[in-house]
GROMACS .gro file of C-alpha atoms in nm:
model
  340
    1UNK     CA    1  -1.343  -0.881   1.361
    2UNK     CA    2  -1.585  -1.005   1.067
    3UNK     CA    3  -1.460  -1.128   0.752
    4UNK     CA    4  -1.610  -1.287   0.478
    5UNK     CA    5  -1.730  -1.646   0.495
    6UNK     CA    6  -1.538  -1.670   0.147
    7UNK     CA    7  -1.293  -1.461  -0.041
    8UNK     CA    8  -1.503  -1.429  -0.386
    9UNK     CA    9  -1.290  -1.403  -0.689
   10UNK     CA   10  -1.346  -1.154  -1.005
   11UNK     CA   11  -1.530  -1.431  -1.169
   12UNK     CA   12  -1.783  -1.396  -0.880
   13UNK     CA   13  -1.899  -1.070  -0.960
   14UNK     CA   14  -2.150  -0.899  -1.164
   15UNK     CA   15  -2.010  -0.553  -1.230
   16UNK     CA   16  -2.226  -0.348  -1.408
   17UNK     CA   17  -2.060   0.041  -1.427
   18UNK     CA   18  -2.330   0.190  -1.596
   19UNK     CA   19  -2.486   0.412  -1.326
   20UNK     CA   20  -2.124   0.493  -1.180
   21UNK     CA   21  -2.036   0.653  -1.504
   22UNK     CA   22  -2.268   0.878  -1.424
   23UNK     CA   23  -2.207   0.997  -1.054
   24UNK     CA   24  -1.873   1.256  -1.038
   25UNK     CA   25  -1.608   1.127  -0.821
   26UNK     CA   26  -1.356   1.378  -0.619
   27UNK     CA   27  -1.054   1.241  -0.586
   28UNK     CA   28  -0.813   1.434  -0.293
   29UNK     CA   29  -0.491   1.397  -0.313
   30UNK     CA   30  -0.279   1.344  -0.618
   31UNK     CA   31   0.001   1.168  -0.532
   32UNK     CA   32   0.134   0.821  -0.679
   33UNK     CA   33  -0.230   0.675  -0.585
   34UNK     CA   34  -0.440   0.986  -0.635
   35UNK     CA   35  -0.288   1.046  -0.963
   36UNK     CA   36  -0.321   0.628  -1.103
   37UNK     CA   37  -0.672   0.640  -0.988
   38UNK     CA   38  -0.819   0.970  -1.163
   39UNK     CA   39  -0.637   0.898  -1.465
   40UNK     CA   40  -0.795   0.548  -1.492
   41UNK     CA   41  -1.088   0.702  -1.399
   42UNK     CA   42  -1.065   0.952  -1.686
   43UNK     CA   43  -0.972   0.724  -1.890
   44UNK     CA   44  -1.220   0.468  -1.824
   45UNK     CA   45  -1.539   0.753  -1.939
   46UNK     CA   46  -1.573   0.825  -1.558
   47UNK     CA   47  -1.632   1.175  -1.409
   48UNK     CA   48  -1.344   1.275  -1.234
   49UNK     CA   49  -1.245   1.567  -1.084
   50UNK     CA   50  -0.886   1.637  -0.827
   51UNK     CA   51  -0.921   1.831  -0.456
   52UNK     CA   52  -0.600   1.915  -0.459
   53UNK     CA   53  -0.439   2.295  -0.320
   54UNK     CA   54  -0.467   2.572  -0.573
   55UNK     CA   55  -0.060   2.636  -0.676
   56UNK     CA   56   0.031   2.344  -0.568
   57UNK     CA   57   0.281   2.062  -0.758
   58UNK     CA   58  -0.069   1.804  -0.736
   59UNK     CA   59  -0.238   2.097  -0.874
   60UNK     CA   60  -0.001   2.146  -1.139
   61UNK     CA   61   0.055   1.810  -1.211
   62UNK     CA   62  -0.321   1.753  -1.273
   63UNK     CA   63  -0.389   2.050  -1.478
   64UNK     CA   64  -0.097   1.880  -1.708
   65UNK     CA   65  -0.288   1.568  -1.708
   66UNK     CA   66  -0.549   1.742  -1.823
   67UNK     CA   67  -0.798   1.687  -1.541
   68UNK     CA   68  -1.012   1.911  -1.405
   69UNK     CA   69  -0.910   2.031  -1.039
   70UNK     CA   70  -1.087   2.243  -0.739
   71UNK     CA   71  -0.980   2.302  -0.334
   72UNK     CA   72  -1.071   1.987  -0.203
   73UNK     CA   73  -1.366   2.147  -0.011
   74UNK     CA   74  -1.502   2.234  -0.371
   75UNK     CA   75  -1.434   1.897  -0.467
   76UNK     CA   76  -1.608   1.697  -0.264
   77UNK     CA   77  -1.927   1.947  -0.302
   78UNK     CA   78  -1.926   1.905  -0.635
   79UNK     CA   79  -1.860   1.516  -0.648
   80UNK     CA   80  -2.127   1.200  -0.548
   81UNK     CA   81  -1.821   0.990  -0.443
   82UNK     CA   82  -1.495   1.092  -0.260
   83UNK     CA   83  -1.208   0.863  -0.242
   84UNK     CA   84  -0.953   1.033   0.024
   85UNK     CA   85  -0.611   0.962  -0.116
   86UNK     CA   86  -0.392   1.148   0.131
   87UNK     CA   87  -0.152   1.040   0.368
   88UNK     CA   88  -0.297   0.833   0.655
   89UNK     CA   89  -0.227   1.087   0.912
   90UNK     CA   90  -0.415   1.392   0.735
   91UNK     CA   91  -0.745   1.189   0.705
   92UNK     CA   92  -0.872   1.296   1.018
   93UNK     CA   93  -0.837   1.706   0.977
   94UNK     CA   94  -0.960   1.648   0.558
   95UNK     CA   95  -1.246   1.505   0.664
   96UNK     CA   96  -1.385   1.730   0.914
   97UNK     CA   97  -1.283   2.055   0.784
   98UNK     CA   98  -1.331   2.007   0.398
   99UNK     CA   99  -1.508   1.698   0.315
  100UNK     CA  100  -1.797   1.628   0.580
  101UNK     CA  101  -1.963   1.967   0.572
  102UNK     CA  102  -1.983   1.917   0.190
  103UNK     CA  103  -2.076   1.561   0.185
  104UNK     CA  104  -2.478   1.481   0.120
  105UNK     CA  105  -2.691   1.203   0.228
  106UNK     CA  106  -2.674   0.951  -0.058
  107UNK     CA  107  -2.292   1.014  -0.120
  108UNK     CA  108  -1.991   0.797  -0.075
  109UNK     CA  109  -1.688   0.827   0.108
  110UNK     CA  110  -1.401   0.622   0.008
  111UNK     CA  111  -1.061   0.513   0.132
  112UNK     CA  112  -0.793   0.295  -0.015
  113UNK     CA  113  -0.670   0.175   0.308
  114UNK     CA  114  -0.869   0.179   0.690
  115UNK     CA  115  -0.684   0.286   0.908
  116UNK     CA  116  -0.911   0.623   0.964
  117UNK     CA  117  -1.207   0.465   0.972
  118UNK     CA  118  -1.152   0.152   1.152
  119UNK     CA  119  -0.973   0.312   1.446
  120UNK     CA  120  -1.198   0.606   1.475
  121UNK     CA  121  -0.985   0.854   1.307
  122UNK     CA  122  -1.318   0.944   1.090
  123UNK     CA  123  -1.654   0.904   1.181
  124UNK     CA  124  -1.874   0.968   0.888
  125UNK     CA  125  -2.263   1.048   0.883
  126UNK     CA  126  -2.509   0.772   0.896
  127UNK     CA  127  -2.612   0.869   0.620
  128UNK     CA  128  -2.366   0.808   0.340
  129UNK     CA  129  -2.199   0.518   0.190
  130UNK     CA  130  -1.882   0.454   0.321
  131UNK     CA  131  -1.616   0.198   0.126
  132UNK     CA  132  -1.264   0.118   0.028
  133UNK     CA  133  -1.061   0.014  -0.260
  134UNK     CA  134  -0.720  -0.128  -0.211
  135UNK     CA  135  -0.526  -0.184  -0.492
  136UNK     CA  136  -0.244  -0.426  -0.360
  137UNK     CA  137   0.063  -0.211  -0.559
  138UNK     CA  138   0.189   0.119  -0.576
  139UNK     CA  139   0.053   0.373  -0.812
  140UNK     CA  140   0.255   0.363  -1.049
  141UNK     CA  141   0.205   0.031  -1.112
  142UNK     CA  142  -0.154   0.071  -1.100
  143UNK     CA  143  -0.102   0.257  -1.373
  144UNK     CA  144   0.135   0.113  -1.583
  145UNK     CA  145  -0.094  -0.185  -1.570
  146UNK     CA  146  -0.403  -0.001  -1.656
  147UNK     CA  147  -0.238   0.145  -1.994
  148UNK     CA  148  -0.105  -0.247  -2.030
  149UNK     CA  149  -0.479  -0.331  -2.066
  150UNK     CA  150  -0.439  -0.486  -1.743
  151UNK     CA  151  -0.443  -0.418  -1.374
  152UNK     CA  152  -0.338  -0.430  -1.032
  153UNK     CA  153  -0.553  -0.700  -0.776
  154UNK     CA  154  -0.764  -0.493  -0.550
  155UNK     CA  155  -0.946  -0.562  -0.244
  156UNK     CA  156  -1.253  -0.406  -0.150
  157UNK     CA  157  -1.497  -0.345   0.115
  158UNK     CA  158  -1.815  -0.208   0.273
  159UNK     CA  159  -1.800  -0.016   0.568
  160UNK     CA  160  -2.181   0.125   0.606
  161UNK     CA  161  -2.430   0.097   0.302
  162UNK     CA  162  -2.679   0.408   0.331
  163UNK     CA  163  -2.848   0.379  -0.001
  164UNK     CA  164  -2.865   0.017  -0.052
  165UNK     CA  165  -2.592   0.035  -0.366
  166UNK     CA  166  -2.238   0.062  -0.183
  167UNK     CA  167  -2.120  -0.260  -0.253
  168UNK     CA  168  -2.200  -0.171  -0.627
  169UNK     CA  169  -2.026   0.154  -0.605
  170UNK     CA  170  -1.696   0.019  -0.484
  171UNK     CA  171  -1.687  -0.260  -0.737
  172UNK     CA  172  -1.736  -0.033  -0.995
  173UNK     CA  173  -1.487   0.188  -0.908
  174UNK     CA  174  -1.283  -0.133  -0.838
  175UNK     CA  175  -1.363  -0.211  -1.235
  176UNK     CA  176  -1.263   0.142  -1.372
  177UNK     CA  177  -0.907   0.146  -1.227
  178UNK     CA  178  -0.858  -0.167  -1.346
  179UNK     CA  179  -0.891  -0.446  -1.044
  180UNK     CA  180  -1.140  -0.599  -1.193
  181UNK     CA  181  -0.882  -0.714  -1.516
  182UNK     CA  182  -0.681  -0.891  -1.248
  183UNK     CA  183  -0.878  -1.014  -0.938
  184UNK     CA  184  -1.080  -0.888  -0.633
  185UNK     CA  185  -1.148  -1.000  -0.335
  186UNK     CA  186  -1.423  -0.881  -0.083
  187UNK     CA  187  -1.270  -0.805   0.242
  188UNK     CA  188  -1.363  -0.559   0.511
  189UNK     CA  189  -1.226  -0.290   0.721
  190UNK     CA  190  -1.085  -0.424   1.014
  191UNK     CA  191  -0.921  -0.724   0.782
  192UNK     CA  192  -0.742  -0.479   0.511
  193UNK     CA  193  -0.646  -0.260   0.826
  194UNK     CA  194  -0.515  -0.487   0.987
  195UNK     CA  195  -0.329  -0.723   0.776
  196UNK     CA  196  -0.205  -0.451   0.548
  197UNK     CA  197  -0.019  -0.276   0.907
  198UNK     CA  198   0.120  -0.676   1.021
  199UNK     CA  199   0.233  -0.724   0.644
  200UNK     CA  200   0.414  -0.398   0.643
  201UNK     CA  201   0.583  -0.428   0.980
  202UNK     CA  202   0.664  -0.797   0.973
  203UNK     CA  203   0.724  -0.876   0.677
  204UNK     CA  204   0.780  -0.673   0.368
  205UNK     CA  205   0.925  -0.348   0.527
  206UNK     CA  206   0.997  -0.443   0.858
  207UNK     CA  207   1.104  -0.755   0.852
  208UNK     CA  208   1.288  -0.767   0.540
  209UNK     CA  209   1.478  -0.487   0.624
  210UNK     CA  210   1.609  -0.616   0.963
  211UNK     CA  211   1.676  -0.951   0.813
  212UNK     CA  212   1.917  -0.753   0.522
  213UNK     CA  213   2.084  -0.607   0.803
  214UNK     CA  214   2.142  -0.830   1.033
  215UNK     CA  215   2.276  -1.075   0.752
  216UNK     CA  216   2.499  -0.811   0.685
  217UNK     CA  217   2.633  -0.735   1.001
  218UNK     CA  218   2.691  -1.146   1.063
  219UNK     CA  219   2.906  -1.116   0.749
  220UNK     CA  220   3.134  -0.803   0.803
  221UNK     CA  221   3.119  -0.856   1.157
  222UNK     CA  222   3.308  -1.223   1.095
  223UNK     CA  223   3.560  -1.039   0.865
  224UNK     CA  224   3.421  -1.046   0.487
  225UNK     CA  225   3.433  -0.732   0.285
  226UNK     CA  226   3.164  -0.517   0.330
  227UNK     CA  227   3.076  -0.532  -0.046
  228UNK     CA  228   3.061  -0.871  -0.059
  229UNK     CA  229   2.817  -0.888   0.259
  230UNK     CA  230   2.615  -0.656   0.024
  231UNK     CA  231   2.576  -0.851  -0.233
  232UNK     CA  232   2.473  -1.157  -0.069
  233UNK     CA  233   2.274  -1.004   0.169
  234UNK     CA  234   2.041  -0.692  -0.011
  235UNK     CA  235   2.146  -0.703  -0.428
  236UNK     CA  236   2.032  -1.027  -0.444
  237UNK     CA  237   1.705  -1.046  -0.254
  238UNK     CA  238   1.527  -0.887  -0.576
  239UNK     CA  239   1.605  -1.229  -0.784
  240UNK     CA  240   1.446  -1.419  -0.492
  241UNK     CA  241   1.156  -1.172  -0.470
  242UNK     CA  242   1.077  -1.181  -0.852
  243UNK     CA  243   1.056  -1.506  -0.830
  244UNK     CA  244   0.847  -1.544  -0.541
  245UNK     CA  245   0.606  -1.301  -0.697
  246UNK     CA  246   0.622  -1.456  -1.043
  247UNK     CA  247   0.529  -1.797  -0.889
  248UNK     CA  248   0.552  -1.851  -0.539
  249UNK     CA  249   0.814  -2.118  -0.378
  250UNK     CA  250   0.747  -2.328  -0.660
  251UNK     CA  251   0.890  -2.073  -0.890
  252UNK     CA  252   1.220  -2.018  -0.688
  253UNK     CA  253   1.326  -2.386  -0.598
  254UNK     CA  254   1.306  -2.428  -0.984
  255UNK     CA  255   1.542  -2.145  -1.077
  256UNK     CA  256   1.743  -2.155  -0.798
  257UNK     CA  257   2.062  -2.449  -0.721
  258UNK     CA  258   1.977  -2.752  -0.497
  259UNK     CA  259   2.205  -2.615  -0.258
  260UNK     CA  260   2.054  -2.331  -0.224
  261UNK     CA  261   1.725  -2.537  -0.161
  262UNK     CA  262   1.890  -2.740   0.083
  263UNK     CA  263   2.009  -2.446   0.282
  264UNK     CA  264   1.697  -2.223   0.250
  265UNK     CA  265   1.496  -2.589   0.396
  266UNK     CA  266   1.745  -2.668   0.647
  267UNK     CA  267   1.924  -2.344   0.807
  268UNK     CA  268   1.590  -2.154   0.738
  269UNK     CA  269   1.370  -2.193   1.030
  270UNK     CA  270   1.672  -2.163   1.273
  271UNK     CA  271   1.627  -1.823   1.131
  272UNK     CA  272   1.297  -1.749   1.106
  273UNK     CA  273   1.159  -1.973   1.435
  274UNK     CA  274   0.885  -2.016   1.728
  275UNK     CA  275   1.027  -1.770   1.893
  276UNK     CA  276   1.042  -1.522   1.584
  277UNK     CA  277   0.654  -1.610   1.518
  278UNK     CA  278   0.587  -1.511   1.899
  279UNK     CA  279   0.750  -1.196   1.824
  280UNK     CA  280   0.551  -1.176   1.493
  281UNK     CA  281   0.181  -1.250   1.717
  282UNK     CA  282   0.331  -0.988   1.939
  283UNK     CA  283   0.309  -0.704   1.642
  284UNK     CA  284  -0.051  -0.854   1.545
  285UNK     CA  285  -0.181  -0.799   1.866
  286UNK     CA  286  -0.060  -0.452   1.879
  287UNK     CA  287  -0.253  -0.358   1.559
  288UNK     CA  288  -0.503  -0.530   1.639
  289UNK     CA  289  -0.591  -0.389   1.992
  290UNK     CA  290  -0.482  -0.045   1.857
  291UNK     CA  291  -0.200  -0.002   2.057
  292UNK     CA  292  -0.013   0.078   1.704
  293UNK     CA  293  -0.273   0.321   1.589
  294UNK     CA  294  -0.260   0.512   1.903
  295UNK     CA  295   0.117   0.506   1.912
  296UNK     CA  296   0.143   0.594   1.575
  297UNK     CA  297  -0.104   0.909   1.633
  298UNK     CA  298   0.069   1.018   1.920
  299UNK     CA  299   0.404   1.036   1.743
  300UNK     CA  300   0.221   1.262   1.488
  301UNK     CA  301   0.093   1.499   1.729
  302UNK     CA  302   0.410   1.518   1.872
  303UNK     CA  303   0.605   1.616   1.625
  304UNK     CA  304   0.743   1.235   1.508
  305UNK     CA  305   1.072   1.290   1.693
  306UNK     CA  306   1.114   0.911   1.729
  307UNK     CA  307   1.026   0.864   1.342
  308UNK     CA  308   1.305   1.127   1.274
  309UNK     CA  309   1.539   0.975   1.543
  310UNK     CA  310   1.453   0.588   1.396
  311UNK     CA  311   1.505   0.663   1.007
  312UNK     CA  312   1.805   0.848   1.062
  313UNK     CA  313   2.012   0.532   1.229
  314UNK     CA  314   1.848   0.336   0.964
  315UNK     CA  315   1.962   0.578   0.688
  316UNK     CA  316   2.324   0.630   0.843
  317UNK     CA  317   2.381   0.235   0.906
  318UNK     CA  318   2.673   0.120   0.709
  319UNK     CA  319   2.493  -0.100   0.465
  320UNK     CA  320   2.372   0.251   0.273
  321UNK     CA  321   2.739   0.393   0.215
  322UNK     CA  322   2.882   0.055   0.062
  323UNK     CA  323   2.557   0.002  -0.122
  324UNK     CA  324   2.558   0.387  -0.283
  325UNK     CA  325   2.917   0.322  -0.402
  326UNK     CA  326   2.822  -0.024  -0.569
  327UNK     CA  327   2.493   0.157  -0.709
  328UNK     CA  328   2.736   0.407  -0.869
  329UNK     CA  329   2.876   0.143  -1.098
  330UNK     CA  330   2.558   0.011  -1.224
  331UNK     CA  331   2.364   0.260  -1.488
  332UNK     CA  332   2.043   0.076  -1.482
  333UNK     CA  333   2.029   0.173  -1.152
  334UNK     CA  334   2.045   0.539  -1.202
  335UNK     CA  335   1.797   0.810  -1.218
  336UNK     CA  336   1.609   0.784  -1.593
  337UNK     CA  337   1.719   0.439  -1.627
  338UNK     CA  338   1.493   0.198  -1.752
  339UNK     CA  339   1.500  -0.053  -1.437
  340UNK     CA  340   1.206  -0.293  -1.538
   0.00000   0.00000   0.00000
């Protein structure tokens, strides 16, 4: 895998968005992502238009926003650049029947996240520009930030460079939903894929998740009250997160008791141990030799019984009917609530 010698910073780069601002730029898709990035788009001067179904709720939705829309094959005829904002899985089918036989030498192709392109999903033309622009939150929040003034840290990267101005493309776009008010960093496919997948599954999805559970299961399984064990297990890990995000273990050992430091340093790594970081290798090598990807893909073709079969003992474990009743009792919790 290559990866840049050095992670440049925003301060590194020269963005100049003049000649961007002057290309069109199809955006497919329009959900949380699809839907931050043309409206900073818009809203940044670019051209912007949405391949999205005719009829459809993304359609809709657009129209409301008051960008302009097209089937995504028209979309990506009528565009210079084409960021793909779809689900992972439809990538493949997009691109061949609606975006390659449209696509032009000198045009871009784009990507957020790639996974398509890295494990051979797509396999654009020589002959076009191929790039991606990761912003590292959810759209929403790429929003929200971008109307702040602000922005959401991105990561970007060069895949193929056909006309000699890729890397200028993708930091432009970078700059016009907002990365560049925050931070970029230069990265490349295999590196975004990859780490993105191990973060996900061993960490901040994965990981987390199992962790929650199985500290609730200790608890209820040595007698406390099921309510309790929720508390201490899942309510509170957003106080630890926040601060974690706001400023890293710093931040938390400052706001939280010295017992709780003492615990977290001493009882922590017979948690979290060598043989929970062989485990954790064991995940990386999987993405990384593909075995993941290829998995993955053939639970897709297949219908994703074992997808259905997983989420269903994870949505039925116990955890989720004593959590919905304490959820109940807490109206900032609720649907139209103002949670942040």
């Amino acid at each position: 895998m290559t990866r840049p010698t050095q992670a440049p910073r925003r301060s590194d780069f020269e963005i100049d968005t003049t000649d961007f601002k002057s290309e069109t730029v199809a955006i497919i898709g329009y959900g949380s992502q699809g839907r931050a990035h043309a409206m900073n788009l818009k809203d940044s001067g670019c051209k912007v238009i949405v391949g999205v179904r005719a009829g459809g709720t993304g359609a809709q939705r657009a129209a409301q926003d008051g960008l302009t829309t097209a089937e995504p094959a028209d979309a990506a005829k009528q565009a210079d650049i084409v960021m793909i904002l779809t689900p992972d899985m439809t990538h493949e089918e997009i691109f061949r029947e609606q975006i390659a036989p449209n696509l032009e030498a000198g045009n871009a192709l784009m990507f957020a996240h790639g996974f398509s392109v890295h494990f051979g999903r797509v396999q654009p033309a020589a002959d076009i520009d191929v790039m991606l622009v990761a912003p590292k939150g959810p759209g929403d929040l790429v929003r929200r930030e971008f109307e702040r003034g602000r922005g959401v840290p991105c990561l970007f990267a060069v895949h193929q460079d056909a006309t000699g101005k890729a890397r200028e493309r993708a930091l432009a776009y970078t700059s016009c939903i907002g990365g560049a008010n925050s931070g970029v960093i230069e990265t490349s496919f295999a590196e975004e894929t990859e780490t993105d997948l191990f973060g996900e599954q061993a960490v901040l999805c994965g990981g987390a998740t199992e962790l929650v559970l199985a500290g609730y299961e200790t608890l209820t399984e040595a007698g406390y009250q099921p309510e309790v064990a929720y508390f201490e297990c899942l309510h509170e890990l957003k106080l630890i997160v926040d601060l974690l995000y706001e400023g890293g273990l710093g931040k938390m050992h400052e706001f939280i008791s010295e017992t709780a430091i003492y615990g977290d340093l001493r009882s922590g790594p017979r948690v979290i141990n060598d043989e929970t970081r062989a485990r954790m290798r064991e995940v990386l090598k999987d993405i990384q030799d593909g075995t993941f990807a290829r998995d993955w893909i053939t639970e897709n073709q297949a219908g994703k019984p074992q997808y259905a079969a997983l989420l269903r003992k994870d949505l039925e474990h116990p955890i989720e009917k004593t959590g919905a009743q304490l959820r109940a009792d807490m109206p900032w919790l609720q649907p139209g609530a103002n949670a942040h």
